[in-house]
Structures are given as structure tokens and as C-alpha cells.
Short mmCIF file of C-alpha atoms in Angstrom, two decimals:
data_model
loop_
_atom_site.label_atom_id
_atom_site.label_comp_id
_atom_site.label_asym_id
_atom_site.label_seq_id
_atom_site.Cartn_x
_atom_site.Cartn_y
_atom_site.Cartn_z
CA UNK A 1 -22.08 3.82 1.57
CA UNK A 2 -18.29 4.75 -0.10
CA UNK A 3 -17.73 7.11 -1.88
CA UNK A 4 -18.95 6.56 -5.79
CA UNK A 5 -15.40 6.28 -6.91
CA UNK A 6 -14.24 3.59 -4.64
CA UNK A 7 -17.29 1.65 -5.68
CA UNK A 8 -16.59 -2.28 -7.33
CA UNK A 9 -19.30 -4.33 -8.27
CA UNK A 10 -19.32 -7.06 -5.32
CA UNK A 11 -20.28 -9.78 -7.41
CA UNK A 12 -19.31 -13.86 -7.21
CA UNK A 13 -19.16 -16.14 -10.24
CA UNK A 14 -18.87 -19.63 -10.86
CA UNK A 15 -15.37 -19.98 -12.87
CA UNK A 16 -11.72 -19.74 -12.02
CA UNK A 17 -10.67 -16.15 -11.30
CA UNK A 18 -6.78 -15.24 -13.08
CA UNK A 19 -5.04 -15.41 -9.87
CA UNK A 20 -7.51 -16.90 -7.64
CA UNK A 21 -7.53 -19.74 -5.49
CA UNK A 22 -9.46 -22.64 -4.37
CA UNK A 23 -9.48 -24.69 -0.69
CA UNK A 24 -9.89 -28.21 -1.97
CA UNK A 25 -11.93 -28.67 0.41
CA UNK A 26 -14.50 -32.05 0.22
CA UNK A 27 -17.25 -31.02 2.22
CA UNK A 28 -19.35 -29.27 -0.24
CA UNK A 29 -22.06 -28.35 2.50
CA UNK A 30 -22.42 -24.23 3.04
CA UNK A 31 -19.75 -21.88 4.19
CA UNK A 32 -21.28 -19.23 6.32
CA UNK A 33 -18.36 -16.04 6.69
CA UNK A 34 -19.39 -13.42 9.07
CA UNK A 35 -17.16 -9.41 9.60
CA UNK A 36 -16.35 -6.96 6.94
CA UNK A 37 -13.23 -8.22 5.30
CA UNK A 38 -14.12 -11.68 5.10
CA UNK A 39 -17.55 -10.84 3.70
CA UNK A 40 -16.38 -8.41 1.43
CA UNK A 41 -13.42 -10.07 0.48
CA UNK A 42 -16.19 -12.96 -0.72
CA UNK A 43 -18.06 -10.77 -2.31
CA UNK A 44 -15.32 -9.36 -4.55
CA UNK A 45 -13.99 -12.77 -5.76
CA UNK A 46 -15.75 -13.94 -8.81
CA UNK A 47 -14.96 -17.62 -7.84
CA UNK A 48 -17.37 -17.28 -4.89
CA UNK A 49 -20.61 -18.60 -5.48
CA UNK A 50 -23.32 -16.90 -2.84
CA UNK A 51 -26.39 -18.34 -0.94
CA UNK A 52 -27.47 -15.60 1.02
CA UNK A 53 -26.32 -11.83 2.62
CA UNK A 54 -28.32 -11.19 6.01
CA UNK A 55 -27.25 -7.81 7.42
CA UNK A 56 -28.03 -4.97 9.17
CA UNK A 57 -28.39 -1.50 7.53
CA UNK A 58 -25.76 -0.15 8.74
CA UNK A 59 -23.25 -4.17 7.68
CA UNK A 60 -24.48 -2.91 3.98
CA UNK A 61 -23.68 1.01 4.81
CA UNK A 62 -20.12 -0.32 5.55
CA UNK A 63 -19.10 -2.61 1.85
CA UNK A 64 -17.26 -0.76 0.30
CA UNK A 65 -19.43 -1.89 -3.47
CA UNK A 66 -22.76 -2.35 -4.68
CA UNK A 67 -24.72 -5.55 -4.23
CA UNK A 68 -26.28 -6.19 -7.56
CA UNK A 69 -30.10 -5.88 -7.87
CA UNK A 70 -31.02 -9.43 -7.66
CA UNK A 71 -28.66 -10.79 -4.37
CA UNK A 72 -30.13 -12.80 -2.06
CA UNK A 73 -30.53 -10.10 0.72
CA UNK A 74 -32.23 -10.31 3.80
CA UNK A 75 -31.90 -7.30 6.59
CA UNK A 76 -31.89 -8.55 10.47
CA UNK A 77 -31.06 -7.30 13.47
CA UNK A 78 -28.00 -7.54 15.46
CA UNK A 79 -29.36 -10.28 17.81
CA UNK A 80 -30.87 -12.37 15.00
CA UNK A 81 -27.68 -12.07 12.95
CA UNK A 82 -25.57 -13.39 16.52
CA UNK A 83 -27.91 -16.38 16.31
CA UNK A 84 -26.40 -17.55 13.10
CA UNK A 85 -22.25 -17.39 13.84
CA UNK A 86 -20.52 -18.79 16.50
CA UNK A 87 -21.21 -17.64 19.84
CA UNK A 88 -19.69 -13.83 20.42
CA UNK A 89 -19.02 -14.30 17.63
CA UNK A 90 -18.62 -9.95 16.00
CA UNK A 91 -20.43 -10.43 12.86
CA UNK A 92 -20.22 -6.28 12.39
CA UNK A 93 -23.78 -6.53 11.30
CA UNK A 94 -23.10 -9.02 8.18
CA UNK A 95 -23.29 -12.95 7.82
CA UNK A 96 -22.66 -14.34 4.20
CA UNK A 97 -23.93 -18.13 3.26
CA UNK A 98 -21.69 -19.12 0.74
CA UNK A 99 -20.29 -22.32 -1.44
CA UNK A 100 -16.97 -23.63 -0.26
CA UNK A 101 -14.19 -22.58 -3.00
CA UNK A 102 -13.05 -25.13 -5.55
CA UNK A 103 -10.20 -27.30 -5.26
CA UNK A 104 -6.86 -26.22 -6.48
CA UNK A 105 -4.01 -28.72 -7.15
CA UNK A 106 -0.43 -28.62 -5.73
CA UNK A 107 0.82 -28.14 -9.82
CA UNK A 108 -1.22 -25.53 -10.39
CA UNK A 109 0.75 -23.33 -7.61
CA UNK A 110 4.06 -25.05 -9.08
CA UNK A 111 3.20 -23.81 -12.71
CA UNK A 112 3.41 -20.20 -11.70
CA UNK A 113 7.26 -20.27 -12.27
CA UNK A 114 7.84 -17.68 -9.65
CA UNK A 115 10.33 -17.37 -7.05
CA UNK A 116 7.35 -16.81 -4.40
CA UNK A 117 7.66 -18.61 -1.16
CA UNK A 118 5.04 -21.78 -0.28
CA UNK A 119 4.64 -22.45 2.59
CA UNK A 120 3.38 -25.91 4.28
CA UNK A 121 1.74 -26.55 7.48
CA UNK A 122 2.23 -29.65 9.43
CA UNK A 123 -0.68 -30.30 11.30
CA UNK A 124 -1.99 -26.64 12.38
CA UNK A 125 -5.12 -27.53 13.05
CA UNK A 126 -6.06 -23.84 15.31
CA UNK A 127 -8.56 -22.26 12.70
CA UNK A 128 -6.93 -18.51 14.66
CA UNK A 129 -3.23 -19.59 13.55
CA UNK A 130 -4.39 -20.84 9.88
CA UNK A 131 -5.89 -17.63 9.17
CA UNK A 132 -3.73 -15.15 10.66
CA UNK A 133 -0.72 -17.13 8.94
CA UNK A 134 -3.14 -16.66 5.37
CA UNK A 135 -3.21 -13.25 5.99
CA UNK A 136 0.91 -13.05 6.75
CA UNK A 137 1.12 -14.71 3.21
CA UNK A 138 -1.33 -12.37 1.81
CA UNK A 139 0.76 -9.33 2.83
CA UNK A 140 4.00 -10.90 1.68
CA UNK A 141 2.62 -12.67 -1.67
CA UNK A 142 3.26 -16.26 -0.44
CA UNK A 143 2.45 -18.61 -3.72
CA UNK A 144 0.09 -20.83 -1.65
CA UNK A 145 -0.28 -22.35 1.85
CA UNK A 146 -0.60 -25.80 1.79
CA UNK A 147 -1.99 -28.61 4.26
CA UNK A 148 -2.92 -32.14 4.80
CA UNK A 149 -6.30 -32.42 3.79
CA UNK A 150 -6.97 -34.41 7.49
CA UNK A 151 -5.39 -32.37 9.68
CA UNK A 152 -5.87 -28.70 9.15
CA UNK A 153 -9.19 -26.74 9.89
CA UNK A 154 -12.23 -26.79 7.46
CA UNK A 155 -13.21 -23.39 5.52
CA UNK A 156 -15.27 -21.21 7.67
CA UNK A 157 -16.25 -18.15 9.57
CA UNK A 158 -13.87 -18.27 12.52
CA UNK A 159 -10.95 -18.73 9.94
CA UNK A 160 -12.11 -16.54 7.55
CA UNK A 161 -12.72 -13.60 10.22
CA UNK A 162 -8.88 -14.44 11.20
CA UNK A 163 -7.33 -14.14 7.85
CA UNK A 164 -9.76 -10.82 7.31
CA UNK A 165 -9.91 -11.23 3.47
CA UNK A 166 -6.76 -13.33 3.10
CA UNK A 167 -8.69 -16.43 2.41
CA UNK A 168 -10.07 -15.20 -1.05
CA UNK A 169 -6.64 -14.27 -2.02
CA UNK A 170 -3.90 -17.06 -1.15
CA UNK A 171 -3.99 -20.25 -3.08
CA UNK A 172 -5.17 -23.37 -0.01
CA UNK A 173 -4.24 -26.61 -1.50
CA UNK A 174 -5.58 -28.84 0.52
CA UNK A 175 -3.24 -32.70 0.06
CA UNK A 176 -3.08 -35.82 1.11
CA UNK A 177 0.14 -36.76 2.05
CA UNK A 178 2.51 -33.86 3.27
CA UNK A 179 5.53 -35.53 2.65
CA UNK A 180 4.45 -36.41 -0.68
CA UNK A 181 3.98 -32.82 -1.40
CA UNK A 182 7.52 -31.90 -0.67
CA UNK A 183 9.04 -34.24 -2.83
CA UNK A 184 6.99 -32.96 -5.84
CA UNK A 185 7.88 -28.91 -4.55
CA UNK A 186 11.55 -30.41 -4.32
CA UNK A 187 11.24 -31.74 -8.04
CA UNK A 188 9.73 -28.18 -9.29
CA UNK A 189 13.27 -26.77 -7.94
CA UNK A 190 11.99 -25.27 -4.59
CA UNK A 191 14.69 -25.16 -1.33
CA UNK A 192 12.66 -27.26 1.08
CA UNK A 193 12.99 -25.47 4.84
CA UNK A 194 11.56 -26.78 8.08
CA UNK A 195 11.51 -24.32 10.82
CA UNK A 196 12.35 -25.49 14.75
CA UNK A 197 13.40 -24.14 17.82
CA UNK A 198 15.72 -27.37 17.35
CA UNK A 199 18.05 -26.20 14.43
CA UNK A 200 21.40 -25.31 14.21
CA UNK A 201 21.68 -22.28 11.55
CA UNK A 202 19.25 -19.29 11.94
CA UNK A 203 17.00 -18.82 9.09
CA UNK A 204 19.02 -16.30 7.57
CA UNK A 205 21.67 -18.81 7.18
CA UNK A 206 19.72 -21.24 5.74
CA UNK A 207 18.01 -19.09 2.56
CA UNK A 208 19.26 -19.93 -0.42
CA UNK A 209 18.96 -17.52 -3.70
CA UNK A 210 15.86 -19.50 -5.07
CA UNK A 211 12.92 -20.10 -4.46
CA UNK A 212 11.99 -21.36 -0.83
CA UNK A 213 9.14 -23.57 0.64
CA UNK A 214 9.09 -23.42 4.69
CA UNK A 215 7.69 -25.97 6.70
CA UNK A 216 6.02 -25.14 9.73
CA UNK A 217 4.76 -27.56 12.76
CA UNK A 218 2.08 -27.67 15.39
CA UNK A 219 2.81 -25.95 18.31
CA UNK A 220 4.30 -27.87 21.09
CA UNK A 221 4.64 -31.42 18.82
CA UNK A 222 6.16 -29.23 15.78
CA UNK A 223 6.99 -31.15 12.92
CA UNK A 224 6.20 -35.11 12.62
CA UNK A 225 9.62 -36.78 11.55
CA UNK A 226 8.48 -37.95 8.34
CA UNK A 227 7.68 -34.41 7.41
CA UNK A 228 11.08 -33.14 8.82
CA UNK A 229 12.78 -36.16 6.77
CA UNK A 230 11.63 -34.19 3.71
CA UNK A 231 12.97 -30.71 4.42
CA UNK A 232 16.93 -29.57 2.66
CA UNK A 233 17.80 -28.09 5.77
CA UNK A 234 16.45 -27.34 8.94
CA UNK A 235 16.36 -23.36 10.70
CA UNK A 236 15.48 -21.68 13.58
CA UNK A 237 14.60 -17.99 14.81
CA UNK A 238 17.03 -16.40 16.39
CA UNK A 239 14.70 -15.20 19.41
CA UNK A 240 15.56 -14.83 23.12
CA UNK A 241 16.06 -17.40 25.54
CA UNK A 242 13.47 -15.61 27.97
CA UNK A 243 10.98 -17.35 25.16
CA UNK A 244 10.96 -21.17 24.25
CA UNK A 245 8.91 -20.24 21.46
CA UNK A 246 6.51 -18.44 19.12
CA UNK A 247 3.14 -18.89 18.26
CA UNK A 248 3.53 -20.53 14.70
CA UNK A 249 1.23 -17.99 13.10
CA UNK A 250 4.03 -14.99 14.38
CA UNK A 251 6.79 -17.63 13.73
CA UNK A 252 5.34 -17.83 9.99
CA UNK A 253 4.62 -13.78 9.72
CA UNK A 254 8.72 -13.45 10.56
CA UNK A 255 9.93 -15.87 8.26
CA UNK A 256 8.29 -15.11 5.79
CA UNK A 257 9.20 -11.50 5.98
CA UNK A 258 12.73 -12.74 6.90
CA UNK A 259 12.53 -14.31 3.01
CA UNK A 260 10.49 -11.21 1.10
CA UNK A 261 13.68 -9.01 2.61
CA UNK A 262 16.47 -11.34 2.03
CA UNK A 263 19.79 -9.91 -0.05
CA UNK A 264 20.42 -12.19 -2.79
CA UNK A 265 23.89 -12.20 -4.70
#
């Protein structure tokens, strides 16, 4: 186990957490989360509502909390616990059955009156990309991704391992119509920015001093013109010609560091 004085109570809750965030997601069927960080990260957020923890000895050995008395607990074995996530799945000895989290509204992420950027994901469907771009906003305090509720992967284990926490921390809204979305970020003052390897001006060029919200495609079709109708301006990375293009889950880590490290005047 850690150390006594690292120790949090790894507890979920029904309620809103201060600062939490929801999916929207409609299937309200089970969530099953399997690795450290994403099981942990459940754990800790007291808008997680749990079924059932099976792990190994050694899974529990590795939280860095105490499971309260009465958890639903149930110790396995490696190979039983691999029979219950995806195949090859490296569960790291813990599998968590939980309740999908609650939806969360595009205003609610507009209401913060911060300057953080959002940023919105035109059909990025690759449960990998979603989560490693959550975890990219994680580490530089994004306000909220935000998707079309049709075309963007469901909550889950794959994603969850991928983000490695991130998905109990960064507002998902979940809409359903992306262009829709925009106009309502445009009206709450937000500098609308689709990225493509298409644009004129670099993305440095195009920041502004506000707040931003970047719009990012699927790979290889990029952004639907309806979407990219929406956007203020339109910017690209200024990468080498040896490469067409970027994954869109580096793509997104660059921008948005490119924006958390911009000089404003």
C-alpha cells in the first residue's frame, strides 16, 4: 500500500463534484475501466457511482487510497480478470464496473468565465486519439472537449486506459449538432479556430488575446465543411514537408500547448 500520508479516501458519490465533469453520454448500461490511473482516477471522483472492484492483491497493493469497508470487492486472478476487458487488454491486476458519468451541458462549460481553451472534435471517432487528446487537455487545463453525440466513441475502458485518469477530470459534453455548438461558443465571446494542413497562417498567427476554441477533424477527411463554415479563421502547424500530417491526438497536444504558452499584449 502508500505510504499513510499519501492516503485519500477512494470513494464515489452520486452528486456533482465542484469542478467535475460529466460525458452526456445516453447509454446508461455499465462502464467497466480497467489499469491504475483510470481505476483510480474513478475511484477518487465523487461523481462516480461504483458497481464492482475485481482485483488482484497486488491491483489493490498499488491505489494509492483506501477502499472503504463496505466496496463491492472481489479478488481474482490475473487470467480471470483478462476475461473481463478487451482482449490483451493490461488490466494491471484491476477492473472497475462502474455507472457512466452524468451529462454536462455545453453552458455549463461556457459559465466558467475563463479564458481556458475548448476544444471540439469533428468526428474522432478512434477511442486511442479521444483519450490521449483528454489527457493533453488535462495537462494543459482545457475547459472541456466537446463532440457530436453520434460520432465520437462511447465511455469505456479502452478510452479511459488512453486518457490514464484524464477522463474523470476534463468536462465531455457530448452535443448534437457541432456546428450548432460553435455558434453558441462564438456568442459566449470565444475565437472559433479550425486546424488543417490546408490553412494559410500558422497557428501562432491566428491566436488572438482571448479566449480560443480549436476545432479539430478526423484524420484523413479532417473537418466536414459545415463545421469549417463555423470556425473565425482557419490555421495550420507549421511542421515539415517530409510529413503530410499529424496524428490529431499530437496535432491537439501541440496546439494546445502552442495556446497555454502564447505571449499576449
Amino acid at each position: 500500500m502508500a505510504k499513510q500520508s499519501e492516503k485519500r479516501n477512494l470513494r464515489g458519490r452520486a452528486g456533482r463534484m465542484k469542478g467535475g465533469r460529466g460525458s452526456g453520454r445516453t447509454n446508461k448500461g455499465a462502464v467497466r475501466l480497467w489499469g491504475r490511473h483510470a481505476v483510480e482516477a474513478a475511484l477518487l471522483n465523487p461523481v462516480r457511482q461504483h458497481r464492482k472492484l475485481w482485483a488482484t492483491h497486488e491491483g489493490i497493493e498499488s491505489l494509492c487510497g483506501d477502499l472503504p469497508p463496505d466496496f463491492p470487492l472481489e479478488y481474482a486472478g490475473p487470467e480471470d480478470l483478462a476475461r473481463l476487458v478487451a482482449r490483451d487488454a493490461p488490466h494491471q491486476g484491476l477492473v472497475l464496473e462502474c455507472e457512466p458519468l452524468e451529462d454536462l451541458h455545453l453552458s455549463e462549460v461556457l459559465a466558467s468565465d475563463d479564458n481556458r481553451p475548448i476544444l471540439l472534435l469533428d468526428q474522432v471517432t478512434d477511442p486511442h486519439n479521444v483519450g490521449a487528446i483528454l489527457r493533453s487537455a488535462a495537462a494543459f487545463d482545457a475547459a472541456a472537449i466537446v463532440t457530436q453525440d453520434r460520432h465520437a466513441p462511447p465511455e469505456g475502458g479502452v478510452l479511459a486506459k488512453s486518457a490514464s485518469g484524464a477522463l474523470e477530470k476534463v468536462p465531455w459534453v457530448r452535443v448534437v449538432n457541432l456546428s450548432r455548438a460553435l455558434e453558441e461558443i462564438a456568442a459566449a465571446g470565444y475565437w472559433r479556430i479550425g486546424l488543417t494542413g490546408e490553412a494559410e497562417a500558422t497557428l501562432a498567427e491566428a491566436l488572438p488575446a482571448g479566449p480560443v476554441a480549436l476545432v479539430l477533424g478526423a484524420e484523413g477527411e479532417g473537418m466536414r465543411a459545415n463545421v469549417e463554415s463555423h470556425c473565425d479563421a482557419l490555421a495550420k502547424l507549421p511542421i515539415s514537408e517530409a510529413m503530410e500530417s499529424l496524428n490529431v491526438s499530437n496535432a491537439a497536444a501541440i496546439a494546445l500547448y502552442a495556446i497555454a504558452t502564447r505571449v499576449e499584449g
